[in-house]
Amino acid sequence: MKFIEKMFKSKMKSSASNSENQKDVNHIFLSKSLEKNINLIKKTLGESSDIVIREFFAGEDGKIKIGVIYTDGLADKTLVQTFILEPLMLEMRKTNLSANILSKKNSFEILKNYVIPKGDMKDVSDFEYLFTQLLSGNTIILIDSYNKGIAVDSRGWESRDVTEPTSQTVIRGPKEGFTETLRTNTALIRRKIKDPSLRIEAKQIGRRTKTDICIIFIKGVANDKIVKEVHKRLDRIDIDGILESGYIEELIQDEVYTPFPTMINTERPDSVAANLLEGRIAILVDGTPFVLIVPALFTDFFKSAEDYYHRFCFSSLVRIIRYFSFFITLLTPSIYVAVTTFHQEMLPTPLLISIAAQREGVPFPAVFEALLMELAFEILREAGVRMPRAAGAAISIVGALVLGEAAVMAGIVSPAMVIVVSLTAISSFVIPSYNLSITIRILRFLFMILGATFGLYGISLGLIALVLHLCSLRSFGIPYMAPMAPFNLDDQRDTIFRLPHYRIFSRPHLISQKNIIRQQSPLIAKPTPPKDYE
Amino acid sequence: MKGKQILLLILIVLINMNTGCWNRREINELSIGTAVGIDKSEDGYLVTVQLINPGEVASEKATERTAVTTYRASGETVFEALRKLTLETPRKIYLAHIRILVFGEEFAKEGIGKALDFISRDHEFRTDFYILIAKNTKAEKLLNVLTPVEQIPANKVFTSLKISEKAWASTYHVQLDELISGIISEGKNPVLTGVIIKGDPETGMNISNLENVDPPTTIQIRYIGVFKDDKLIGWLNEDESRGYNYIMDHVSSTIVNVPCENGKVGIELIRTKAKINGDVEYGKPKIDIKIWVEGNVGDVECEVDLTKTKNIYALEAKVQKKIKKEIESAIKKAQDNFKSDIFGFGEAIHRAAPKAWKELKTDWDRREFQDLEVNINVTVKIRRIGTIMKSFQKEAKE
């Protein structure tokens, strides 16, 4: 993998110099002249039509010159009107503060403390901060002859309501999902965990997008070292823009050159809450409903939020089915190809005859047939995702009829191959996390080539390599294959099986290292009904 | 340095590619063989192969063509003959899935040992097929007979041998490893079950054979062929075959008929267990055979009152006598007619007295086996008498 990095190194160097043309307004402090300040704002923002700059005279004799600046669309207009403009322009005249205002000495403090009835207010003294506040929807109030201004929280833009998550649906469980607004998302988590030690630490990443990011964890439960590591890795990021949590994921993950995801992403507040309680750390990014959770282990991608809501026996069964279908979707086409082209003696005789009869007249070798059908399926799937909704029905008809029926009828593919491909396709949807099923889609093609060139020998070599690779992965320092390798007996209660809640009394050992016990001992916690009802 | 490492890695991958694919073959490039027959010919062996027509076997519509096709070729060795078959067959013959290997009777009388070498040496054969002798005919003829119900004749022979062995116990399946170890062993001779054509072999070849409700030609599994080393020397009849199987502990279930007042009673054996013990007393070998049999009354066609235990005991005694007779007749035939130790008595002696065996083995088959003293001890238990108590014939009479 090193040589790939080398290839891109030359490009990296040229992009590093890019950051230097950015220092225009950074760290320039506000001047005392309102005119100068407003001119600089106008110059920096250019002719942007959505920036509203309102200059007026306030106070008894109109002696104080005030400038109010906000971004149309991001700031709530009625809020600006009733809580900023009206008090400044109308009510200030009525109030009997003339003596103080005339003195001009502390009109800034008076404005801040007596005039504007708003909760969140910040002092602004340099332009970098001013622009960040302005462009995230806050209203800036500048007063002539003061070299600082006030940023009043007035954010209020059109946003999507809290709706049911589309990517992780459940039958039983909360139906709310995150939205694109960071504040709404943090509120959704707070509502689940009303614990004073829930920490929501904010950060801003992206030189130009200035994307708000929140790191959420429960102090005392989460591993401090990992929290520190998350901060360290996030601080290392120097990029112009973060548009989705996927950017963050790729920039802070342990190993880039792996098909396996080392971070969980979810749209569901309940699964974020559950993970926080296990001692994990959530990273929320403004502008996306997908929340990152670290550290993530291989087995976590087989868990669904619903597992904990249904009865434990059913959840265990479903989990076993998921692990099983992981292997089906990864290996079925390759094993089919390997067995039918190398190891015919392994098939039971009646099955061999039946497959031989089906392959009678098929013009392609089995490998080619398998690659063709898998490719066709991947194309169909991709088309189904990208297409406008209205055309969806057409795709399914084309897919089912043309690729299934017609191809078999025409004798281009054998019916057995159609069964193999549909089995892999269906199994791949069983895995609850989409990013792991993408991984399997990639690996499946690799295994098919291995199976077609070396038979089962190749497939077993491939599996060995896969296990080695998985064991070498780390997610924020935690071994990816835990609790299988290194093995931990206690954590098996919630890995392949899901035992009843009273039996899962400890948090995953490697993830939450100091506050392990999550409930009282199972002997006491076991639900016991009273013996007599008289 | 790094560049060299990558180059090396690529080379290693490429080397693997060169070795790959050497035995890659598509299923539809193979002719799947289901049976191999070996006969004698002028220059050596006549090898017959029964191949499947997959299209016919699995097709949904009935076709005019047969489910199998046979090809034959002769050669000085079995291997040569098999390879010569490709002159005729459209595809490479794939023999991993053969269900039966059939030797012609004539060929078997001259010795099958040489032909077996190729079959046990070649890597392609799975060794789970059954080996049989085509009684009174050539293997070539037998493989040409089409069978109803089971489309593939070799499969029919395979399954009916398996079923008859379980339910009737006068046949026995022999696989390659057992046959070879029987030939090699000094204290045991092999047997092979026979298979015969009932009816005219010529009509059996034609698809019209299948168009009758009562097919004129069928294949039947019958009798056990006795070998001396690798040569067929004779046949055991039905009762003797069963007697042989009792001794060898091959019986899992069978029916024993015993006479009673004005009719017969059929006993279904449900469990048998046999044990052969060898011993040498004063230089003289001796064999003890202990057989435990459990059975149920299955069919009462006479007037016997099964509610009385003494009648059950009487039945047990009759069954015991009958089984013992079958066993004795099998031993007698092997000792007197064939002089071939098919029961492995020699091996039992070897196990019991290895030192004495060293002297005995030199003329075991010629002398010692014929004079061998065999004690047979049969224990019979009747467990259940079925769902009715009295036979209704008896009730009608009363």
mmCIF file of N, CA and C in Angstrom, chain A residues 169-279:
data_model
loop_
_atom_site.group_PDB
_atom_site.id
_atom_site.type_symbol
_atom_site.label_atom_id
_atom_site.label_comp_id
_atom_site.label_asym_id
_atom_site.label_seq_id
_atom_site.Cartn_x
_atom_site.Cartn_y
_atom_site.Cartn_z
ATOM 1 N N THR A 169 -34.303 0.673 9.440
ATOM 2 C CA THR A 169 -35.673 0.596 9.929
ATOM 3 C C THR A 169 -35.811 -0.546 10.927
ATOM 4 N N VAL A 170 -36.742 -0.379 11.845
ATOM 5 C CA VAL A 170 -37.012 -1.451 12.803
ATOM 6 C C VAL A 170 -38.509 -1.704 12.850
ATOM 7 N N ILE A 171 -38.845 -2.881 13.361
ATOM 8 C CA ILE A 171 -40.250 -3.186 13.561
ATOM 9 C C ILE A 171 -40.662 -2.724 14.948
ATOM 10 N N ARG A 172 -39.823 -3.063 15.915
ATOM 11 C CA ARG A 172 -40.095 -2.584 17.254
ATOM 12 C C ARG A 172 -38.969 -1.667 17.681
ATOM 13 N N GLY A 173 -39.327 -0.527 18.237
ATOM 14 C CA GLY A 173 -38.309 0.415 18.667
ATOM 15 C C GLY A 173 -38.681 1.811 18.250
ATOM 16 N N PRO A 174 -37.959 2.815 18.766
ATOM 17 C CA PRO A 174 -38.278 4.200 18.422
ATOM 18 C C PRO A 174 -38.152 4.449 16.932
ATOM 19 N N LYS A 175 -39.051 5.287 16.429
ATOM 20 C CA LYS A 175 -39.056 5.525 14.986
ATOM 21 C C LYS A 175 -38.447 6.866 14.642
ATOM 22 N N GLU A 176 -37.780 7.525 15.597
ATOM 23 C CA GLU A 176 -37.202 8.823 15.275
ATOM 24 C C GLU A 176 -35.795 8.634 14.755
ATOM 25 N N GLY A 177 -35.407 9.576 13.881
ATOM 26 C CA GLY A 177 -34.074 9.510 13.326
ATOM 27 C C GLY A 177 -33.429 10.876 13.404
ATOM 28 N N PHE A 178 -32.125 10.902 13.262
ATOM 29 C CA PHE A 178 -31.430 12.184 13.305
ATOM 30 C C PHE A 178 -31.807 13.031 12.098
ATOM 31 N N THR A 179 -31.576 14.334 12.233
ATOM 32 C CA THR A 179 -31.820 15.228 11.102
ATOM 33 C C THR A 179 -30.490 15.836 10.691
ATOM 34 N N GLU A 180 -30.560 16.844 9.814
ATOM 35 C CA GLU A 180 -29.336 17.487 9.355
ATOM 36 C C GLU A 180 -28.868 18.556 10.334
ATOM 37 N N THR A 181 -29.691 18.896 11.316
ATOM 38 C CA THR A 181 -29.332 19.976 12.234
ATOM 39 C C THR A 181 -28.654 19.407 13.476
ATOM 40 N N LEU A 182 -27.472 19.913 13.751
ATOM 41 C CA LEU A 182 -26.680 19.377 14.845
ATOM 42 C C LEU A 182 -27.393 19.520 16.185
ATOM 43 N N ARG A 183 -27.995 20.695 16.437
ATOM 44 C CA ARG A 183 -28.627 20.948 17.729
ATOM 45 C C ARG A 183 -29.772 19.972 17.984
ATOM 46 N N THR A 184 -30.576 19.746 16.953
ATOM 47 C CA THR A 184 -31.670 18.782 17.099
ATOM 48 C C THR A 184 -31.109 17.425 17.476
ATOM 49 N N ASN A 185 -30.011 17.059 16.835
ATOM 50 C CA ASN A 185 -29.434 15.744 17.069
ATOM 51 C C ASN A 185 -28.912 15.599 18.494
ATOM 52 N N THR A 186 -28.219 16.631 18.967
ATOM 53 C CA THR A 186 -27.714 16.528 20.345
ATOM 54 C C THR A 186 -28.886 16.466 21.317
ATOM 55 N N ALA A 187 -29.948 17.205 20.994
ATOM 56 C CA ALA A 187 -31.119 17.181 21.871
ATOM 57 C C ALA A 187 -31.727 15.787 21.913
ATOM 58 N N LEU A 188 -31.756 15.114 20.759
ATOM 59 C CA LEU A 188 -32.318 13.759 20.715
ATOM 60 C C LEU A 188 -31.537 12.813 21.622
ATOM 61 N N ILE A 189 -30.226 13.033 21.698
ATOM 62 C CA ILE A 189 -29.414 12.158 22.544
ATOM 63 C C ILE A 189 -29.602 12.523 24.018
ATOM 64 N N ARG A 190 -29.583 13.830 24.307
ATOM 65 C CA ARG A 190 -29.817 14.291 25.682
ATOM 66 C C ARG A 190 -31.129 13.743 26.229
ATOM 67 N N ARG A 191 -32.136 13.713 25.350
ATOM 68 C CA ARG A 191 -33.430 13.239 25.822
ATOM 69 C C ARG A 191 -33.381 11.784 26.245
ATOM 70 N N LYS A 192 -32.458 11.017 25.668
ATOM 71 C CA LYS A 192 -32.354 9.605 26.037
ATOM 72 C C LYS A 192 -31.521 9.436 27.298
ATOM 73 N N ILE A 193 -30.458 10.223 27.429
ATOM 74 C CA ILE A 193 -29.559 10.049 28.573
ATOM 75 C C ILE A 193 -29.557 11.348 29.373
ATOM 76 N N LYS A 194 -30.288 11.339 30.479
ATOM 77 C CA LYS A 194 -30.361 12.572 31.283
ATOM 78 C C LYS A 194 -29.333 12.487 32.394
ATOM 79 N N ASP A 195 -28.110 12.329 32.013
ATOM 80 C CA ASP A 195 -27.057 12.123 32.985
ATOM 81 C C ASP A 195 -26.145 13.341 32.953
ATOM 82 N N PRO A 196 -25.849 13.921 34.112
ATOM 83 C CA PRO A 196 -24.972 15.102 34.090
ATOM 84 C C PRO A 196 -23.595 14.812 33.513
ATOM 85 N N SER A 197 -23.168 13.556 33.544
ATOM 86 C CA SER A 197 -21.830 13.320 33.000
ATOM 87 C C SER A 197 -21.822 13.062 31.494
ATOM 88 N N LEU A 198 -22.958 13.229 30.848
ATOM 89 C CA LEU A 198 -22.951 13.167 29.381
ATOM 90 C C LEU A 198 -22.299 14.440 28.866
ATOM 91 N N ARG A 199 -21.207 14.266 28.158
ATOM 92 C CA ARG A 199 -20.462 15.438 27.686
ATOM 93 C C ARG A 199 -20.685 15.631 26.198
ATOM 94 N N ILE A 200 -20.969 16.897 25.828
ATOM 95 C CA ILE A 200 -21.105 17.210 24.411
ATOM 96 C C ILE A 200 -20.067 18.273 24.098
ATOM 97 N N GLU A 201 -18.942 17.850 23.549
ATOM 98 C CA GLU A 201 -17.857 18.797 23.301
ATOM 99 C C GLU A 201 -17.866 19.210 21.840
ATOM 100 N N ALA A 202 -17.800 20.543 21.628
ATOM 101 C CA ALA A 202 -17.955 21.045 20.262
ATOM 102 C C ALA A 202 -16.610 21.359 19.634
ATOM 103 N N LYS A 203 -16.607 21.304 18.319
ATOM 104 C CA LYS A 203 -15.411 21.589 17.539
ATOM 105 C C LYS A 203 -15.863 22.144 16.200
ATOM 106 N N GLN A 204 -14.960 22.862 15.552
ATOM 107 C CA GLN A 204 -15.287 23.297 14.211
ATOM 108 C C GLN A 204 -14.189 22.836 13.271
ATOM 109 N N ILE A 205 -14.570 22.146 12.230
ATOM 110 C CA ILE A 205 -13.558 21.631 11.313
ATOM 111 C C ILE A 205 -13.910 22.086 9.897
ATOM 112 N N GLY A 206 -12.898 22.349 9.131
ATOM 113 C CA GLY A 206 -13.105 22.776 7.763
ATOM 114 C C GLY A 206 -12.800 24.264 7.636
ATOM 115 N N ARG A 207 -11.742 24.566 6.891
ATOM 116 C CA ARG A 207 -11.340 25.968 6.792
ATOM 117 C C ARG A 207 -12.446 26.815 6.199
ATOM 118 N N ARG A 208 -13.126 26.288 5.201
ATOM 119 C CA ARG A 208 -14.165 27.086 4.551
ATOM 120 C C ARG A 208 -15.569 26.741 5.033
ATOM 121 N N THR A 209 -15.840 25.460 5.234
ATOM 122 C CA THR A 209 -17.210 25.113 5.644
ATOM 123 C C THR A 209 -17.447 25.377 7.117
ATOM 124 N N LYS A 210 -16.396 25.417 7.919
ATOM 125 C CA LYS A 210 -16.534 25.654 9.354
ATOM 126 C C LYS A 210 -17.634 24.775 9.945
ATOM 127 N N THR A 211 -17.546 23.495 9.646
ATOM 128 C CA THR A 211 -18.605 22.575 10.057
ATOM 129 C C THR A 211 -18.540 22.319 11.559
ATOM 130 N N ASP A 212 -19.685 22.417 12.202
ATOM 131 C CA ASP A 212 -19.742 22.137 13.630
ATOM 132 C C ASP A 212 -19.720 20.629 13.851
ATOM 133 N N ILE A 213 -18.936 20.250 14.830
ATOM 134 C CA ILE A 213 -18.824 18.822 15.135
ATOM 135 C C ILE A 213 -18.950 18.651 16.639
ATOM 136 N N CYS A 214 -19.665 17.641 17.075
ATOM 137 C CA CYS A 214 -19.789 17.391 18.509
ATOM 138 C C CYS A 214 -19.232 16.022 18.842
ATOM 139 N N ILE A 215 -18.462 15.970 19.903
ATOM 140 C CA ILE A 215 -17.979 14.683 20.397
ATOM 141 C C ILE A 215 -18.768 14.393 21.662
ATOM 142 N N ILE A 216 -19.509 13.299 21.642
ATOM 143 C CA ILE A 216 -20.369 12.995 22.779
ATOM 144 C C ILE A 216 -19.892 11.720 23.458
ATOM 145 N N PHE A 217 -19.809 11.765 24.761
ATOM 146 C CA PHE A 217 -19.447 10.563 25.512
ATOM 147 C C PHE A 217 -19.930 10.729 26.942
ATOM 148 N N ILE A 218 -19.924 9.645 27.683
ATOM 149 C CA ILE A 218 -20.306 9.737 29.080
ATOM 150 C C ILE A 218 -19.037 9.696 29.906
ATOM 151 N N LYS A 219 -18.789 10.774 30.606
ATOM 152 C CA LYS A 219 -17.551 10.855 31.379
ATOM 153 C C LYS A 219 -17.605 9.816 32.484
ATOM 154 N N GLY A 220 -16.520 9.108 32.621
ATOM 155 C CA GLY A 220 -16.500 8.069 33.652
ATOM 156 C C GLY A 220 -16.852 6.702 33.101
ATOM 157 N N VAL A 221 -17.506 6.673 31.955
ATOM 158 C CA VAL A 221 -17.799 5.386 31.326
ATOM 159 C C VAL A 221 -16.891 5.200 30.123
ATOM 160 N N ALA A 222 -16.801 6.239 29.309
ATOM 161 C CA ALA A 222 -15.935 6.150 28.141
ATOM 162 C C ALA A 222 -14.478 6.141 28.585
ATOM 163 N N ASN A 223 -13.675 5.503 27.786
ATOM 164 C CA ASN A 223 -12.255 5.429 28.066
ATOM 165 C C ASN A 223 -11.608 6.786 27.757
ATOM 166 N N ASP A 224 -10.990 7.398 28.785
ATOM 167 C CA ASP A 224 -10.423 8.732 28.590
ATOM 168 C C ASP A 224 -9.372 8.764 27.498
ATOM 169 N N LYS A 225 -8.619 7.676 27.402
ATOM 170 C CA LYS A 225 -7.556 7.635 26.394
ATOM 171 C C LYS A 225 -8.147 7.733 24.995
ATOM 172 N N ILE A 226 -9.279 7.035 24.810
ATOM 173 C CA ILE A 226 -9.890 7.062 23.473
ATOM 174 C C ILE A 226 -10.488 8.436 23.207
ATOM 175 N N VAL A 227 -11.090 9.053 24.231
ATOM 176 C CA VAL A 227 -11.632 10.402 24.055
ATOM 177 C C VAL A 227 -10.519 11.346 23.629
ATOM 178 N N LYS A 228 -9.392 11.232 24.319
ATOM 179 C CA LYS A 228 -8.259 12.097 23.998
ATOM 180 C C LYS A 228 -7.783 11.837 22.572
ATOM 181 N N GLU A 229 -7.763 10.549 22.205
ATOM 182 C CA GLU A 229 -7.307 10.165 20.873
ATOM 183 C C GLU A 229 -8.248 10.729 19.804
ATOM 184 N N VAL A 230 -9.559 10.695 20.096
ATOM 185 C CA VAL A 230 -10.520 11.243 19.135
ATOM 186 C C VAL A 230 -10.253 12.726 18.948
ATOM 187 N N HIS A 231 -10.065 13.444 20.060
ATOM 188 C CA HIS A 231 -9.755 14.873 19.961
ATOM 189 C C HIS A 231 -8.501 15.100 19.137
ATOM 190 N N LYS A 232 -7.495 14.301 19.429
ATOM 191 C CA LYS A 232 -6.210 14.478 18.754
ATOM 192 C C LYS A 232 -6.366 14.269 17.246
ATOM 193 N N ARG A 233 -7.094 13.215 16.896
ATOM 194 C CA ARG A 233 -7.223 12.927 15.465
ATOM 195 C C ARG A 233 -8.070 13.976 14.760
ATOM 196 N N LEU A 234 -9.109 14.481 15.466
ATOM 197 C CA LEU A 234 -9.954 15.502 14.840
ATOM 198 C C LEU A 234 -9.183 16.801 14.671
ATOM 199 N N ASP A 235 -8.329 17.122 15.665
ATOM 200 C CA ASP A 235 -7.565 18.356 15.575
ATOM 201 C C ASP A 235 -6.547 18.314 14.444
ATOM 202 N N ARG A 236 -6.148 17.118 14.093
ATOM 203 C CA ARG A 236 -5.150 16.961 13.039
ATOM 204 C C ARG A 236 -5.715 17.310 11.668
ATOM 205 N N ILE A 237 -7.054 17.254 11.554
ATOM 206 C CA ILE A 237 -7.672 17.463 10.242
ATOM 207 C C ILE A 237 -7.500 18.907 9.816
ATOM 208 N N ASP A 238 -6.988 19.102 8.612
ATOM 209 C CA ASP A 238 -6.904 20.440 8.050
ATOM 210 C C ASP A 238 -7.394 20.318 6.621
ATOM 211 N N ILE A 239 -8.660 20.633 6.435
ATOM 212 C CA ILE A 239 -9.274 20.413 5.127
ATOM 213 C C ILE A 239 -10.185 21.585 4.869
ATOM 214 N N ASP A 240 -10.473 21.862 3.614
ATOM 215 C CA ASP A 240 -11.324 23.022 3.352
ATOM 216 C C ASP A 240 -12.775 22.759 3.712
ATOM 217 N N GLY A 241 -13.212 21.523 3.530
ATOM 218 C CA GLY A 241 -14.620 21.328 3.813
ATOM 219 C C GLY A 241 -14.965 19.951 4.329
ATOM 220 N N ILE A 242 -15.927 19.897 5.259
ATOM 221 C CA ILE A 242 -16.486 18.635 5.732
ATOM 222 C C ILE A 242 -17.958 18.680 5.377
ATOM 223 N N LEU A 243 -18.387 17.838 4.480
ATOM 224 C CA LEU A 243 -19.786 17.903 4.062
ATOM 225 C C LEU A 243 -20.609 16.759 4.635
ATOM 226 N N GLU A 244 -19.928 15.711 5.094
ATOM 227 C CA GLU A 244 -20.669 14.566 5.617
ATOM 228 C C GLU A 244 -19.750 13.851 6.589
ATOM 229 N N SER A 245 -20.310 13.026 7.443
ATOM 230 C CA SER A 245 -19.463 12.352 8.420
ATOM 231 C C SER A 245 -18.503 11.371 7.755
ATOM 232 N N GLY A 246 -18.788 10.997 6.511
ATOM 233 C CA GLY A 246 -17.884 10.125 5.777
ATOM 234 C C GLY A 246 -16.502 10.735 5.625
ATOM 235 N N TYR A 247 -16.456 12.097 5.479
ATOM 236 C CA TYR A 247 -15.158 12.782 5.392
ATOM 237 C C TYR A 247 -14.357 12.501 6.647
ATOM 238 N N ILE A 248 -15.022 12.736 7.801
ATOM 239 C CA ILE A 248 -14.354 12.561 9.085
ATOM 240 C C ILE A 248 -13.887 11.115 9.220
ATOM 241 N N GLU A 249 -14.781 10.196 8.858
ATOM 242 C CA GLU A 249 -14.474 8.776 9.017
ATOM 243 C C GLU A 249 -13.172 8.434 8.307
ATOM 244 N N GLU A 250 -13.067 8.902 7.056
ATOM 245 C CA GLU A 250 -11.866 8.544 6.304
ATOM 246 C C GLU A 250 -10.626 9.260 6.821
ATOM 247 N N LEU A 251 -10.830 10.435 7.413
ATOM 248 C CA LEU A 251 -9.666 11.191 7.864
ATOM 249 C C LEU A 251 -9.145 10.734 9.212
ATOM 250 N N ILE A 252 -9.976 10.077 10.008
ATOM 251 C CA ILE A 252 -9.466 9.713 11.335
ATOM 252 C C ILE A 252 -9.398 8.202 11.577
ATOM 253 N N GLN A 253 -9.732 7.373 10.597
ATOM 254 C CA GLN A 253 -9.723 5.945 10.891
ATOM 255 C C GLN A 253 -8.293 5.403 10.992
ATOM 256 N N ASP A 254 -8.172 4.258 11.656
ATOM 257 C CA ASP A 254 -6.857 3.693 11.928
ATOM 258 C C ASP A 254 -6.160 3.217 10.663
ATOM 259 N N GLU A 255 -6.926 2.531 9.803
ATOM 260 C CA GLU A 255 -6.319 1.919 8.623
ATOM 261 C C GLU A 255 -7.181 2.282 7.425
ATOM 262 N N VAL A 256 -6.572 2.938 6.459
ATOM 263 C CA VAL A 256 -7.350 3.386 5.305
ATOM 264 C C VAL A 256 -7.489 2.268 4.281
ATOM 265 N N TYR A 257 -6.411 1.527 4.076
ATOM 266 C CA TYR A 257 -6.421 0.533 3.013
ATOM 267 C C TYR A 257 -7.019 -0.779 3.488
ATOM 268 N N THR A 258 -8.273 -0.745 3.783
ATOM 269 C CA THR A 258 -8.996 -1.960 4.154
ATOM 270 C C THR A 258 -10.422 -1.820 3.659
ATOM 271 N N PRO A 259 -11.008 -2.909 3.207
ATOM 272 C CA PRO A 259 -12.413 -2.798 2.800
ATOM 273 C C PRO A 259 -13.360 -2.747 3.994
ATOM 274 N N PHE A 260 -12.838 -3.052 5.191
ATOM 275 C CA PHE A 260 -13.738 -3.154 6.341
ATOM 276 C C PHE A 260 -13.916 -1.816 7.036
ATOM 277 N N PRO A 261 -15.136 -1.513 7.438
ATOM 278 C CA PRO A 261 -15.379 -0.271 8.159
ATOM 279 C C PRO A 261 -14.877 -0.388 9.588
ATOM 280 N N THR A 262 -14.203 0.643 10.087
ATOM 281 C CA THR A 262 -13.764 0.596 11.483
ATOM 282 C C THR A 262 -14.507 1.631 12.315
ATOM 283 N N MET A 263 -15.602 2.161 11.771
ATOM 284 C CA MET A 263 -16.463 3.049 12.544
ATOM 285 C C MET A 263 -17.900 2.718 12.211
ATOM 286 N N ILE A 264 -18.737 2.771 13.235
ATOM 287 C CA ILE A 264 -20.157 2.525 12.989
ATOM 288 C C ILE A 264 -20.773 3.844 12.552
ATOM 289 N N ASN A 265 -21.691 3.815 11.585
ATOM 290 C CA ASN A 265 -22.489 5.014 11.396
ATOM 291 C C ASN A 265 -23.951 4.653 11.536
ATOM 292 N N THR A 266 -24.699 5.552 12.139
ATOM 293 C CA THR A 266 -26.099 5.251 12.397
ATOM 294 C C THR A 266 -26.938 6.510 12.322
ATOM 295 N N GLU A 267 -28.209 6.324 12.008
ATOM 296 C CA GLU A 267 -29.165 7.412 11.959
ATOM 297 C C GLU A 267 -30.041 7.404 13.187
ATOM 298 N N ARG A 268 -29.822 6.415 14.074
ATOM 299 C CA ARG A 268 -30.781 6.189 15.139
ATOM 300 C C ARG A 268 -30.262 6.707 16.484
ATOM 301 N N PRO A 269 -30.996 7.635 17.107
ATOM 302 C CA PRO A 269 -30.578 8.123 18.425
ATOM 303 C C PRO A 269 -30.518 7.000 19.458
ATOM 304 N N ASP A 270 -31.415 6.020 19.357
ATOM 305 C CA ASP A 270 -31.396 4.966 20.374
ATOM 306 C C ASP A 270 -30.144 4.121 20.277
ATOM 307 N N SER A 271 -29.645 3.876 19.064
ATOM 308 C CA SER A 271 -28.431 3.067 19.020
ATOM 309 C C SER A 271 -27.218 3.899 19.426
ATOM 310 N N VAL A 272 -27.247 5.215 19.178
ATOM 311 C CA VAL A 272 -26.160 6.057 19.682
ATOM 312 C C VAL A 272 -26.164 6.014 21.208
ATOM 313 N N ALA A 273 -27.347 6.151 21.799
ATOM 314 C CA ALA A 273 -27.450 6.141 23.257
ATOM 315 C C ALA A 273 -26.932 4.820 23.817
ATOM 316 N N ALA A 274 -27.330 3.711 23.194
ATOM 317 C CA ALA A 274 -26.896 2.402 23.670
ATOM 318 C C ALA A 274 -25.381 2.286 23.600
ATOM 319 N N ASN A 275 -24.799 2.794 22.515
ATOM 320 C CA ASN A 275 -23.351 2.720 22.365
ATOM 321 C C ASN A 275 -22.636 3.618 23.363
ATOM 322 N N LEU A 276 -23.229 4.792 23.645
ATOM 323 C CA LEU A 276 -22.618 5.673 24.643
ATOM 324 C C LEU A 276 -22.594 4.974 25.997
ATOM 325 N N LEU A 277 -23.668 4.272 26.301
ATOM 326 C CA LEU A 277 -23.743 3.572 27.581
ATOM 327 C C LEU A 277 -22.739 2.427 27.651
ATOM 328 N N GLU A 278 -22.357 1.918 26.486
ATOM 329 C CA GLU A 278 -21.335 0.870 26.487
ATOM 330 C C GLU A 278 -19.944 1.458 26.617
ATOM 331 N N GLY A 279 -19.852 2.774 26.577
ATOM 332 C CA GLY A 279 -18.550 3.421 26.725
ATOM 333 C C GLY A 279 -17.941 3.877 25.427
#
